[in-house]
Coordinates of C-alpha atoms in Angstrom, one line a residue:
M1 CA 0.0 0.0 0.0
G2 CA 2.8 2.4 0.9
T3 CA 4.5 1.7 -2.4
Q4 CA 1.4 2.4 -4.3
E5 CA 1.0 5.8 -2.6
S6 CA 4.6 6.7 -3.4
L7 CA 4.2 5.9 -7.0
S8 CA 1.0 8.0 -7.1
R9 CA 2.8 11.0 -5.6
L10 CA 5.7 10.9 -8.1
P11 CA 3.7 12.2 -11.1
Q12 CA 2.3 14.9 -8.9
M13 CA 5.8 16.1 -7.8
R14 CA 7.0 16.1 -11.4
L15 CA 4.0 18.1 -12.4
D16 CA 4.7 20.7 -9.7
E17 CA 8.3 21.0 -10.8
L18 CA 7.2 21.5 -14.4
L19 CA 4.6 24.1 -13.4
E20 CA 7.2 26.0 -11.3
E21 CA 9.7 25.9 -14.2
L22 CA 7.0 27.0 -16.6
Q23 CA 6.1 29.9 -14.3
A24 CA 9.7 30.9 -14.0
R25 CA 10.0 30.9 -17.8
I26 CA 6.8 32.9 -18.1
D27 CA 8.1 35.4 -15.5
A28 CA 11.5 35.6 -17.4
A29 CA 9.7 36.1 -20.7
R30 CA 7.5 38.7 -19.1
G31 CA 10.5 40.4 -17.6
T32 CA 12.3 40.3 -20.9
R33 CA 9.2 41.7 -22.6
D34 CA 8.9 44.5 -20.1
R35 CA 12.6 45.3 -20.4
V36 CA 12.5 45.4 -24.2
H37 CA 9.4 47.6 -23.9
S38 CA 11.3 49.9 -21.5
L39 CA 14.3 49.9 -23.9
L40 CA 12.1 50.9 -26.8
E41 CA 10.5 53.6 -24.7
A42 CA 13.9 54.9 -23.8
V43 CA 15.1 54.9 -27.4
V44 CA 12.0 56.8 -28.6
S45 CA 12.3 59.3 -25.7
V46 CA 16.0 59.9 -26.5
G47 CA 15.3 60.3 -30.2
R48 CA 12.4 62.7 -29.7
E49 CA 14.6 65.5 -28.5
L50 CA 16.6 67.8 -30.8
D51 CA 18.2 70.1 -28.2
L52 CA 21.7 68.5 -27.5
P53 CA 21.9 69.2 -23.7
Q54 CA 18.4 67.7 -23.3
V55 CA 19.4 64.7 -25.4
L56 CA 22.4 64.0 -23.2
R57 CA 20.3 64.4 -20.0
R58 CA 17.6 61.9 -21.3
I59 CA 20.3 59.4 -22.3
V60 CA 21.9 59.3 -18.8
E61 CA 18.5 59.2 -17.0
A62 CA 17.3 56.4 -19.3
A63 CA 20.4 54.3 -18.7
A64 CA 20.1 54.5 -14.9
L65 CA 16.4 53.5 -15.2
L66 CA 17.0 50.5 -17.6
V67 CA 19.6 48.7 -15.4
D68 CA 18.3 50.0 -12.0
A69 CA 21.6 51.8 -11.2
Q70 CA 21.7 54.1 -8.2
Y71 CA 24.3 56.4 -9.9
A72 CA 24.8 57.2 -13.6
A73 CA 26.9 59.7 -15.5
L74 CA 27.7 60.7 -19.1
G75 CA 31.1 62.0 -19.9
V76 CA 31.7 63.9 -23.1
I77 CA 35.2 63.5 -24.4
G78 CA 37.0 66.8 -25.3
P79 CA 38.6 67.8 -28.6
D80 CA 42.0 66.4 -27.5
G81 CA 40.5 62.9 -27.1
K82 CA 42.2 62.5 -23.7
R83 CA 40.0 64.4 -21.2
L84 CA 36.3 64.8 -20.4
S85 CA 35.0 68.2 -21.3
Q86 CA 31.5 67.7 -19.9
F87 CA 30.1 65.5 -17.1
L88 CA 26.4 64.9 -16.4
T89 CA 25.3 63.0 -13.4
V90 CA 22.2 61.3 -12.1
G91 CA 21.7 60.2 -8.4
L92 CA 23.9 62.9 -6.8
T93 CA 22.2 65.8 -5.1
P94 CA 23.4 69.3 -5.8
E95 CA 24.8 69.5 -2.3
Q96 CA 26.9 66.3 -3.0
V97 CA 28.1 67.7 -6.3
A98 CA 29.2 70.9 -4.7
A99 CA 30.9 69.1 -1.8
I100 CA 32.9 66.8 -4.2
G101 CA 34.3 69.8 -6.0
P102 CA 35.6 70.0 -9.6
L103 CA 34.1 67.6 -12.1
P104 CA 36.3 64.6 -13.1
A105 CA 38.6 65.1 -16.1
G106 CA 38.9 61.5 -17.1
H107 CA 41.4 59.8 -14.8
G108 CA 41.2 56.4 -13.1
I109 CA 38.4 54.1 -14.2
L110 CA 36.7 56.9 -16.2
G111 CA 39.9 57.3 -18.2
E112 CA 40.1 53.5 -18.8
L113 CA 37.1 53.8 -21.2
I114 CA 38.7 56.8 -22.9
R115 CA 41.9 54.8 -23.5
N116 CA 40.0 51.6 -24.4
P117 CA 36.5 52.3 -25.7
E118 CA 35.0 48.9 -25.0
P119 CA 32.2 47.9 -22.5
L120 CA 33.6 47.3 -19.0
R121 CA 31.9 45.5 -16.1
L122 CA 33.3 45.3 -12.6
S123 CA 32.1 43.7 -9.4
D124 CA 34.4 45.9 -7.3
L125 CA 35.7 49.3 -8.6
S126 CA 38.5 49.4 -6.1
A127 CA 40.0 46.1 -7.4
H128 CA 40.7 47.4 -10.9
P129 CA 44.4 48.4 -11.5
S130 CA 43.3 51.8 -12.9
S131 CA 41.3 52.7 -9.8
Y132 CA 42.9 55.1 -7.2
G133 CA 40.0 55.9 -5.0
F134 CA 37.4 58.7 -4.8
P135 CA 37.8 62.3 -3.8
A136 CA 36.6 63.6 -0.4
H137 CA 32.9 63.7 0.2
H138 CA 32.3 61.3 -2.7
P139 CA 29.7 58.6 -1.9
P140 CA 31.0 55.0 -1.9
M141 CA 30.5 52.9 -5.1
R142 CA 31.2 49.3 -5.7
T143 CA 29.8 47.7 -8.9
F144 CA 30.4 49.4 -12.2
L145 CA 29.3 49.2 -15.9
G146 CA 30.8 51.4 -18.6
V147 CA 29.8 51.6 -22.2
P148 CA 31.2 54.0 -24.9
I149 CA 28.8 56.1 -27.1
R150 CA 29.9 56.3 -30.8
V151 CA 28.7 59.0 -33.3
R152 CA 29.6 58.1 -36.8
D153 CA 32.5 55.8 -35.8
E154 CA 33.9 58.5 -33.5
V155 CA 33.7 58.0 -29.7
F156 CA 31.6 60.9 -28.4
G157 CA 31.6 60.0 -24.8
N158 CA 31.0 57.2 -22.2
L159 CA 28.1 56.0 -20.1
Y160 CA 29.1 55.2 -16.5
L161 CA 26.7 53.3 -14.2
T162 CA 27.4 52.2 -10.6
D163 CA 25.8 50.4 -7.7
K164 CA 22.9 48.3 -9.1
R165 CA 20.1 48.4 -6.6
G166 CA 19.7 45.3 -4.4
G167 CA 23.4 44.8 -4.1
H168 CA 23.6 42.8 -7.4
D169 CA 26.3 42.9 -10.0
F170 CA 25.7 44.2 -13.4
D171 CA 25.3 41.2 -15.7
A172 CA 25.7 40.5 -19.5
E173 CA 22.0 41.4 -20.1
D174 CA 22.5 44.8 -18.5
E175 CA 25.6 45.3 -20.7
S176 CA 23.6 44.4 -23.8
V177 CA 20.7 46.7 -22.9
I178 CA 23.1 49.7 -22.3
S179 CA 25.0 48.9 -25.5
T180 CA 21.8 48.9 -27.4
L181 CA 20.9 52.3 -25.8
S182 CA 24.3 53.7 -26.7
V183 CA 23.7 53.0 -30.4
A184 CA 20.4 54.8 -30.3
A185 CA 22.1 57.6 -28.2
G186 CA 24.7 58.0 -30.9
V187 CA 22.0 58.5 -33.6
A188 CA 20.1 60.9 -31.4
I189 CA 23.3 62.9 -30.6
D190 CA 24.2 63.1 -34.3
N191 CA 20.7 64.3 -35.2
A192 CA 20.8 66.9 -32.4
R193 CA 24.2 68.1 -33.5
L194 CA 23.0 68.5 -37.1
Y195 CA 19.9 70.4 -36.0
E196 CA 21.9 72.6 -33.7
G197 CA 24.4 73.3 -36.5
S198 CA 21.6 74.4 -38.9
Q199 CA 20.0 76.5 -36.2
R200 CA 23.3 78.1 -35.3
Q201 CA 24.0 78.9 -39.0
Q202 CA 20.6 80.6 -39.3
R203 CA 21.3 82.7 -36.2
W204 CA 24.7 83.8 -37.5
L205 CA 23.1 84.8 -40.8
K206 CA 20.4 86.7 -39.0
A207 CA 22.9 88.4 -36.8
G208 CA 25.1 89.3 -39.8
A209 CA 22.1 90.9 -41.5
E210 CA 21.4 92.9 -38.4
I211 CA 25.0 94.1 -38.2
T212 CA 24.9 95.1 -41.9
S213 CA 21.7 97.1 -41.4
S214 CA 23.2 98.8 -38.4
L215 CA 26.3 99.8 -40.4
L216 CA 24.2 101.3 -43.1
S217 CA 22.2 103.2 -40.6
G218 CA 25.3 104.9 -39.3
I219 CA 25.0 104.1 -35.6
P220 CA 28.1 104.9 -33.4
R221 CA 31.1 102.6 -33.3
L222 CA 30.6 101.5 -29.7
E223 CA 26.9 100.6 -30.3
V224 CA 28.0 98.4 -33.3
L225 CA 30.6 96.7 -31.1
E226 CA 28.0 96.1 -28.3
L227 CA 25.6 94.6 -30.9
I228 CA 28.3 92.3 -32.2
A229 CA 29.4 91.1 -28.8
R230 CA 25.9 90.6 -27.5
R231 CA 24.8 88.5 -30.6
A232 CA 28.0 86.4 -30.3
Q233 CA 27.3 85.8 -26.6
E234 CA 23.7 84.7 -27.3
I235 CA 24.5 82.4 -30.2
T236 CA 27.4 80.7 -28.4
R237 CA 25.6 80.5 -25.1
A238 CA 28.5 82.3 -23.4
Q239 CA 28.2 83.7 -19.9
L240 CA 30.2 86.8 -20.7
A241 CA 31.6 88.7 -23.7
D242 CA 34.5 91.2 -23.6
V243 CA 35.9 93.4 -26.4
C244 CA 39.5 94.4 -25.8
V245 CA 41.4 97.0 -28.0
P246 CA 45.1 97.7 -28.2
M247 CA 46.4 100.7 -26.3
H248 CA 48.7 103.0 -28.3
D249 CA 52.4 102.9 -27.4
T250 CA 52.0 100.4 -24.5
G251 CA 51.5 97.0 -26.0
D252 CA 48.7 96.4 -23.5
L253 CA 44.9 95.9 -24.1
I254 CA 42.0 97.8 -22.5
V255 CA 38.6 96.2 -22.0
E256 CA 36.5 98.7 -24.0
L257 CA 33.2 96.7 -23.8
A258 CA 32.0 94.1 -21.3
I259 CA 28.8 92.2 -21.2
G260 CA 27.6 89.7 -18.6
G261 CA 28.9 88.8 -15.2
H262 CA 30.4 91.7 -13.3
A263 CA 30.7 93.9 -16.5
D264 CA 31.1 97.1 -14.6
K265 CA 34.2 95.8 -12.8
R266 CA 35.8 94.5 -16.1
R267 CA 35.1 97.6 -18.2
G268 CA 38.1 99.8 -18.4
L269 CA 40.6 97.2 -17.1
V270 CA 44.1 97.3 -18.6
V271 CA 45.4 93.8 -19.3
P272 CA 48.8 92.7 -20.7
A273 CA 49.1 91.2 -24.1
D274 CA 51.5 88.5 -22.8
G275 CA 50.0 85.8 -20.7
T276 CA 46.3 86.5 -21.6
L277 CA 43.9 84.7 -23.9
S278 CA 43.0 87.9 -25.7
G279 CA 46.7 88.7 -26.2
A280 CA 47.4 85.2 -27.6
A281 CA 44.6 85.7 -30.1
L282 CA 45.9 89.1 -31.1
K283 CA 49.4 87.8 -31.7
S284 CA 48.3 84.6 -33.5
G285 CA 45.7 86.2 -35.8
G286 CA 43.2 83.4 -35.2
P287 CA 40.9 81.9 -32.6
V288 CA 42.6 80.7 -29.4
T289 CA 40.6 78.4 -27.0
T290 CA 40.9 77.0 -23.5
S291 CA 38.9 74.4 -21.7
G292 CA 39.1 76.3 -18.4
L293 CA 39.9 80.0 -18.4
A294 CA 39.9 80.5 -14.6
G295 CA 42.4 77.6 -14.1
D296 CA 44.6 77.9 -17.2
D297 CA 48.1 78.8 -16.1
R298 CA 49.0 79.9 -19.6
Y299 CA 46.6 82.9 -19.4
A300 CA 46.9 83.9 -15.7
A301 CA 48.4 87.4 -16.3
G302 CA 46.6 90.6 -15.5
P303 CA 43.9 91.4 -13.0
R304 CA 41.7 88.4 -11.8
R305 CA 38.3 88.6 -13.5
F306 CA 37.4 85.1 -14.6
D307 CA 36.7 83.2 -11.4
G308 CA 34.1 80.5 -11.9
L309 CA 34.5 80.4 -15.7
G310 CA 35.4 77.4 -17.8
P311 CA 35.7 77.1 -21.6
A312 CA 36.6 80.3 -23.5
V313 CA 37.6 81.5 -26.9
A314 CA 39.3 84.7 -28.0
V315 CA 38.9 85.8 -31.7
P316 CA 40.8 88.7 -33.2
L317 CA 38.7 91.4 -34.9
G318 CA 40.6 91.7 -38.1
S319 CA 41.0 89.9 -41.4
E320 CA 44.1 87.9 -42.4
G321 CA 47.0 90.1 -43.2
D322 CA 45.6 93.2 -41.4
S323 CA 46.5 94.4 -38.0
A324 CA 43.7 93.4 -35.6
R325 CA 41.6 96.2 -34.3
G326 CA 40.6 94.3 -31.1
V327 CA 39.8 90.9 -29.7
L328 CA 36.4 89.4 -28.9
L329 CA 36.5 87.1 -25.9
L330 CA 33.6 84.7 -25.0
A331 CA 33.6 82.5 -21.9
R332 CA 31.1 79.9 -20.6
A333 CA 30.5 78.8 -17.0
E334 CA 32.6 76.1 -15.5
G335 CA 31.3 72.7 -16.5
E336 CA 29.9 73.8 -19.8
P337 CA 31.0 72.2 -23.1
V338 CA 34.2 73.5 -24.8
F339 CA 34.0 75.5 -28.0
T340 CA 34.1 73.1 -31.0
E341 CA 35.5 73.6 -34.5
E342 CA 31.9 73.8 -35.8
E343 CA 31.4 76.8 -33.6
L344 CA 34.7 78.5 -34.3
E345 CA 34.4 78.7 -38.0
P346 CA 31.2 80.9 -38.1
L347 CA 32.5 82.8 -35.1
H348 CA 35.7 83.7 -36.9
A349 CA 33.7 84.9 -39.9
F350 CA 31.5 87.0 -37.7
A351 CA 34.6 88.5 -36.0
G352 CA 35.8 89.5 -39.5
Q353 CA 32.5 91.4 -40.0
A354 CA 33.1 93.1 -36.6
A355 CA 36.4 94.3 -38.0
L356 CA 34.7 95.7 -41.0
A357 CA 32.3 97.5 -38.7
L358 CA 35.2 99.1 -36.9
E359 CA 36.9 100.1 -40.1
L360 CA 33.7 101.7 -41.4
A361 CA 33.3 103.5 -38.2
E362 CA 36.9 104.8 -38.4
R363 CA 36.4 105.9 -42.0
R364 CA 33.2 107.7 -41.0
R365 CA 35.1 109.4 -38.1
D366 CA 37.9 110.5 -40.5
A367 CA 35.3 111.9 -42.9
E368 CA 33.7 113.8 -40.1
Q369 CA 37.1 115.1 -38.9
L370 CA 37.9 116.3 -42.5
A371 CA 34.5 118.1 -42.6
L372 CA 35.3 119.7 -39.3
L373 CA 38.7 120.9 -40.5
E374 CA 37.2 122.3 -43.6
D375 CA 34.6 124.1 -41.5
R376 CA 37.4 125.4 -39.3
D377 CA 39.2 126.8 -42.3
R378 CA 36.0 128.6 -43.4
I379 CA 35.6 130.1 -39.9
A380 CA 39.2 131.1 -39.8
R381 CA 38.9 132.9 -43.1
D382 CA 35.8 134.7 -42.0
L383 CA 37.4 135.8 -38.8
H384 CA 40.4 137.0 -40.6
D385 CA 38.7 138.7 -43.5
L386 CA 35.7 140.1 -41.7
A387 CA 36.0 140.3 -37.9
I388 CA 39.6 141.3 -37.6
Q389 CA 39.4 144.0 -40.3
R390 CA 36.3 145.5 -38.7
L391 CA 37.8 145.5 -35.2
F392 CA 41.0 147.0 -36.6
A393 CA 39.0 149.8 -38.4
T394 CA 37.0 150.4 -35.2
G395 CA 40.2 150.7 -33.2
M396 CA 41.7 153.2 -35.6
T397 CA 38.5 155.2 -35.5
L398 CA 38.5 155.3 -31.7
Q399 CA 42.2 156.2 -31.6
S400 CA 41.6 159.1 -34.0
A401 CA 38.5 160.2 -32.0
A402 CA 40.5 160.2 -28.7
R403 CA 42.5 163.2 -29.9
L404 CA 39.3 165.2 -30.2
V405 CA 38.1 164.3 -26.7
E406 CA 38.9 167.2 -24.3
H407 CA 37.9 165.5 -21.1
A408 CA 40.9 163.6 -19.7
G409 CA 38.8 160.8 -18.2
A410 CA 36.9 160.2 -21.3
A411 CA 40.0 160.2 -23.5
E412 CA 41.6 157.6 -21.1
R413 CA 38.5 155.4 -21.4
V414 CA 38.6 155.6 -25.2
M415 CA 42.3 154.6 -25.3
R416 CA 41.5 151.8 -22.8
A417 CA 38.9 150.5 -25.3
V418 CA 41.4 150.7 -28.1
G419 CA 43.8 148.6 -26.0
D420 CA 41.0 146.1 -25.4
L421 CA 40.3 145.9 -29.1
D422 CA 44.0 145.2 -29.7
E423 CA 44.0 142.4 -27.1
T424 CA 40.8 141.0 -28.7
I425 CA 42.5 141.0 -32.2
K426 CA 45.4 139.1 -30.7
I427 CA 43.0 136.5 -29.2
I428 CA 41.2 136.1 -32.5
R429 CA 44.5 135.7 -34.4
S430 CA 45.5 133.0 -31.9
T431 CA 42.2 131.3 -32.4
I432 CA 42.6 131.5 -36.2
F433 CA 46.1 129.9 -35.8
G434 CA 44.5 127.1 -33.6
L435 CA 41.8 126.5 -36.2
R436 CA 44.2 126.3 -39.1
I437 CA 46.9 124.2 -37.4
R438 CA 47.6 120.9 -39.0
E439 CA 48.6 118.0 -36.8
E440 CA 50.7 116.4 -39.6
D441 CA 52.8 119.6 -39.8
T442 CA 53.2 120.6 -36.2
G443 CA 52.1 117.7 -34.2
P444 CA 48.8 117.5 -32.3
S445 CA 47.8 120.7 -30.6
L446 CA 47.3 120.7 -26.8
R447 CA 43.6 121.3 -27.3
A448 CA 43.3 118.3 -29.7
R449 CA 45.4 116.1 -27.4
V450 CA 43.3 117.0 -24.4
A451 CA 40.0 116.5 -26.3
R452 CA 41.2 113.1 -27.5
A453 CA 42.3 112.0 -24.0
V454 CA 38.9 113.0 -22.6
G455 CA 37.1 111.2 -25.5
E456 CA 39.0 108.0 -25.0
A457 CA 38.4 108.1 -21.2
G458 CA 34.6 107.9 -21.9
T459 CA 35.0 104.2 -22.8
A460 CA 36.6 103.3 -19.5
L461 CA 34.3 105.6 -17.4
G462 CA 31.1 104.4 -19.2
F463 CA 30.1 108.0 -19.8
P464 CA 31.6 111.1 -21.5
P465 CA 33.4 113.5 -19.2
R466 CA 32.5 117.2 -19.4
L467 CA 35.3 119.3 -20.9
S468 CA 36.0 123.1 -20.9
M469 CA 39.1 124.8 -22.2
E470 CA 40.0 128.5 -21.9
G471 CA 42.9 130.7 -22.9
L472 CA 45.8 130.5 -25.5
L473 CA 46.5 126.8 -24.9
D474 CA 48.1 126.2 -28.3
T475 CA 50.3 129.2 -28.4
D476 CA 51.3 130.1 -24.8
V477 CA 51.8 126.7 -23.3
P478 CA 55.4 125.4 -24.0
A479 CA 55.6 121.9 -25.6
Q480 CA 57.3 120.3 -22.6
V481 CA 54.6 121.7 -20.2
A482 CA 51.9 120.5 -22.6
D483 CA 53.3 117.0 -22.5
H484 CA 53.1 117.1 -18.7
V485 CA 49.6 118.4 -18.8
V486 CA 48.4 115.5 -21.1
A487 CA 50.2 112.9 -19.0
A488 CA 48.6 114.3 -15.8
L489 CA 45.2 114.4 -17.4
T490 CA 45.5 110.8 -18.6
E491 CA 46.5 109.6 -15.1
L492 CA 43.7 111.5 -13.4
L493 CA 41.1 110.1 -15.7
S494 CA 42.4 106.6 -15.4
N495 CA 42.3 106.9 -11.6
A496 CA 38.7 108.2 -11.8
A497 CA 37.7 105.2 -14.0
R498 CA 39.4 102.6 -11.7
H499 CA 38.8 103.9 -8.2
A500 CA 36.3 106.8 -8.0
H501 CA 33.0 104.9 -9.0
A502 CA 31.8 108.3 -10.2
T503 CA 28.8 109.1 -12.5
R504 CA 30.1 112.6 -13.4
V505 CA 33.6 113.8 -14.2
E506 CA 34.5 117.4 -15.2
V507 CA 37.7 118.5 -16.8
A508 CA 38.7 122.2 -16.9
L509 CA 41.9 123.4 -18.6
Q510 CA 42.9 127.1 -18.5
A511 CA 45.9 129.1 -19.7
T512 CA 46.2 132.4 -17.8
G513 CA 48.9 135.0 -18.4
D514 CA 51.5 133.1 -16.3
Q515 CA 50.4 129.5 -15.7
V516 CA 48.3 126.6 -17.0
V517 CA 45.8 125.0 -14.6
L518 CA 44.3 121.6 -15.0
T519 CA 41.3 120.8 -12.8
V520 CA 39.6 117.3 -12.7
T521 CA 36.5 117.0 -10.5
D522 CA 34.3 113.9 -9.9
N523 CA 31.3 113.0 -7.7
G524 CA 32.7 109.6 -6.7
R525 CA 33.6 108.2 -3.3
G526 CA 36.6 110.5 -2.8
I527 CA 40.1 109.7 -1.9
P528 CA 40.1 107.5 1.3
E529 CA 42.5 108.3 4.1
G530 CA 45.4 106.0 4.1
G531 CA 44.7 104.7 0.6
R532 CA 47.2 104.1 -2.1
R533 CA 48.5 107.4 -3.4
S534 CA 51.4 106.3 -5.5
G535 CA 49.7 107.7 -8.7
L536 CA 49.0 111.0 -7.0
G537 CA 52.6 111.2 -5.7
N538 CA 53.9 110.8 -9.3
L539 CA 51.6 113.6 -10.4
A540 CA 52.9 115.9 -7.6
E541 CA 56.5 115.0 -8.6
R542 CA 55.7 115.8 -12.3
A543 CA 54.3 119.2 -11.3
E544 CA 57.3 120.0 -9.1
S545 CA 59.7 119.0 -12.0
V546 CA 58.3 122.0 -13.9
D547 CA 58.2 124.3 -10.9
G548 CA 54.4 123.7 -10.5
A549 CA 52.2 122.2 -7.8
M550 CA 49.3 119.9 -7.2
E551 CA 46.4 120.3 -4.8
I552 CA 43.8 117.8 -3.6
R553 CA 40.4 119.2 -2.6
T554 CA 37.1 117.8 -1.4
P555 CA 34.1 119.6 -2.9
D556 CA 31.1 120.4 -0.6
D557 CA 28.9 117.9 -2.4
G558 CA 31.5 115.1 -2.1
G559 CA 33.8 113.4 -4.5
S560 CA 37.3 114.8 -5.2
Q561 CA 38.9 117.7 -7.0
I562 CA 42.5 117.6 -8.2
V563 CA 44.1 120.9 -9.3
W564 CA 47.4 120.5 -11.2
R565 CA 49.2 123.7 -12.2
A566 CA 52.5 124.7 -13.9
P567 CA 54.0 128.1 -14.8
L568 CA 54.2 128.9 -18.5
L569 CA 57.8 130.1 -18.1
A570 CA 59.0 127.1 -16.1
D571 CA 62.7 126.3 -15.8
M572 CA 63.1 123.3 -18.1
T573 CA 66.8 122.7 -17.3
G574 CA 66.1 120.8 -14.0

């Protein structure tokens, strides 16, 4: 009886085993079906986007979801093919990312996939020979799966996945799924790049048409420059844009225009040509790039103004064979992608158009200057042929009439009027001489040099200073004293731009009978007690060298007033 019962149970046990195996196969098939469905959904989701940053973000999110990884990252390989230029993460909080510090460049395990672009699975990251640990505040990670992403047979970047949930290792099926996703990701990235390139080309063409229209309308040079820099900043998604122009006779550059970031602190800064990205572009005559402007030791000269910035490019504003008229510098935030060759080509062409804008502005300024000189000649002729002759005739008439005046006081007044007329004729003749003077024959007049210095200072200050000139500056002021006056004015205006934080600057230059007086007044924060006064000390020494003096005053309404004076008959032998 017992034997019969055992035999009857045997088919039942085999049936249960078969049912369990069938259920397991059904579950596996269902799991495979669900995973395939998830993979298809991920492929469709990734391929739906055309904006490249969004495509990259969707790829790394889909990868983490497909293999149930706690952490995932996508590293974009830079132009040199050796380092990561961009690193997107999933699973890390913003606080963790900030605590870890700078994003990885591609060393250790991350660099292993750059050197050997083949799928890599590890049960323990620390056991691999290329591993050398994690930076401080980095969460611990054990299991690892890495797969390269190829775009048209070129390795674009790598997918990195760590810590499969549940403590399991990544298996061959996980590798197959991520490899399949990487193929779809390569196609999506290629499409996004093509779309981005066509959109960028349209934006450059539109910006070029806008610049051409502005040129034809005759807007001022600085407004054209600002339009060029702003459009370049928008199209390249840069955080800031600076335009630097060479300074005459110094070899340095001055930031004439600044957009984005702390623009007010950068505008007017003087930077050396050696050891700066802008200077390198000016010397090379072509675009110069860096993957990290703030930390690049090659371009660390000059005042610090690029903290927190990453990829940057400097493009000379000038065509090949011509001396560049300036440099356009564009910089992105730290962690943003580097400037690619596809971006540099239209940017360089756009910079050439900027150079054309500057040249047209200069030609227009020359034409205006020529018209001004012609107008001055006309005024000088009229003053000489009409005003002086009439004044001279009036003086002769009064002088003759004085002999007929019997009252002594009246006769004295008439002769005093004749003297005043003579002095007026001298002033007019001096004015005619100043109007007709030619810089190419006698060198720039003091009036012209002062006007030019004040005009150039408007760029650094952000507003035009107010200028007034009085007296026989071009005839009575000796050449050596005039040189000191211009040097003192340049230094005072530079100090006002860098330190005063003023919104109004007034310049007054006066030549009296025995001295020339330069007064520069601003409504800024004044000269602090105990502050650096080396520049003012130099100005005082310059005044003393020509037997003059300098005085520092504080106006009633605040700010500062510097009075620099020198005698017209100074001893030039000392």
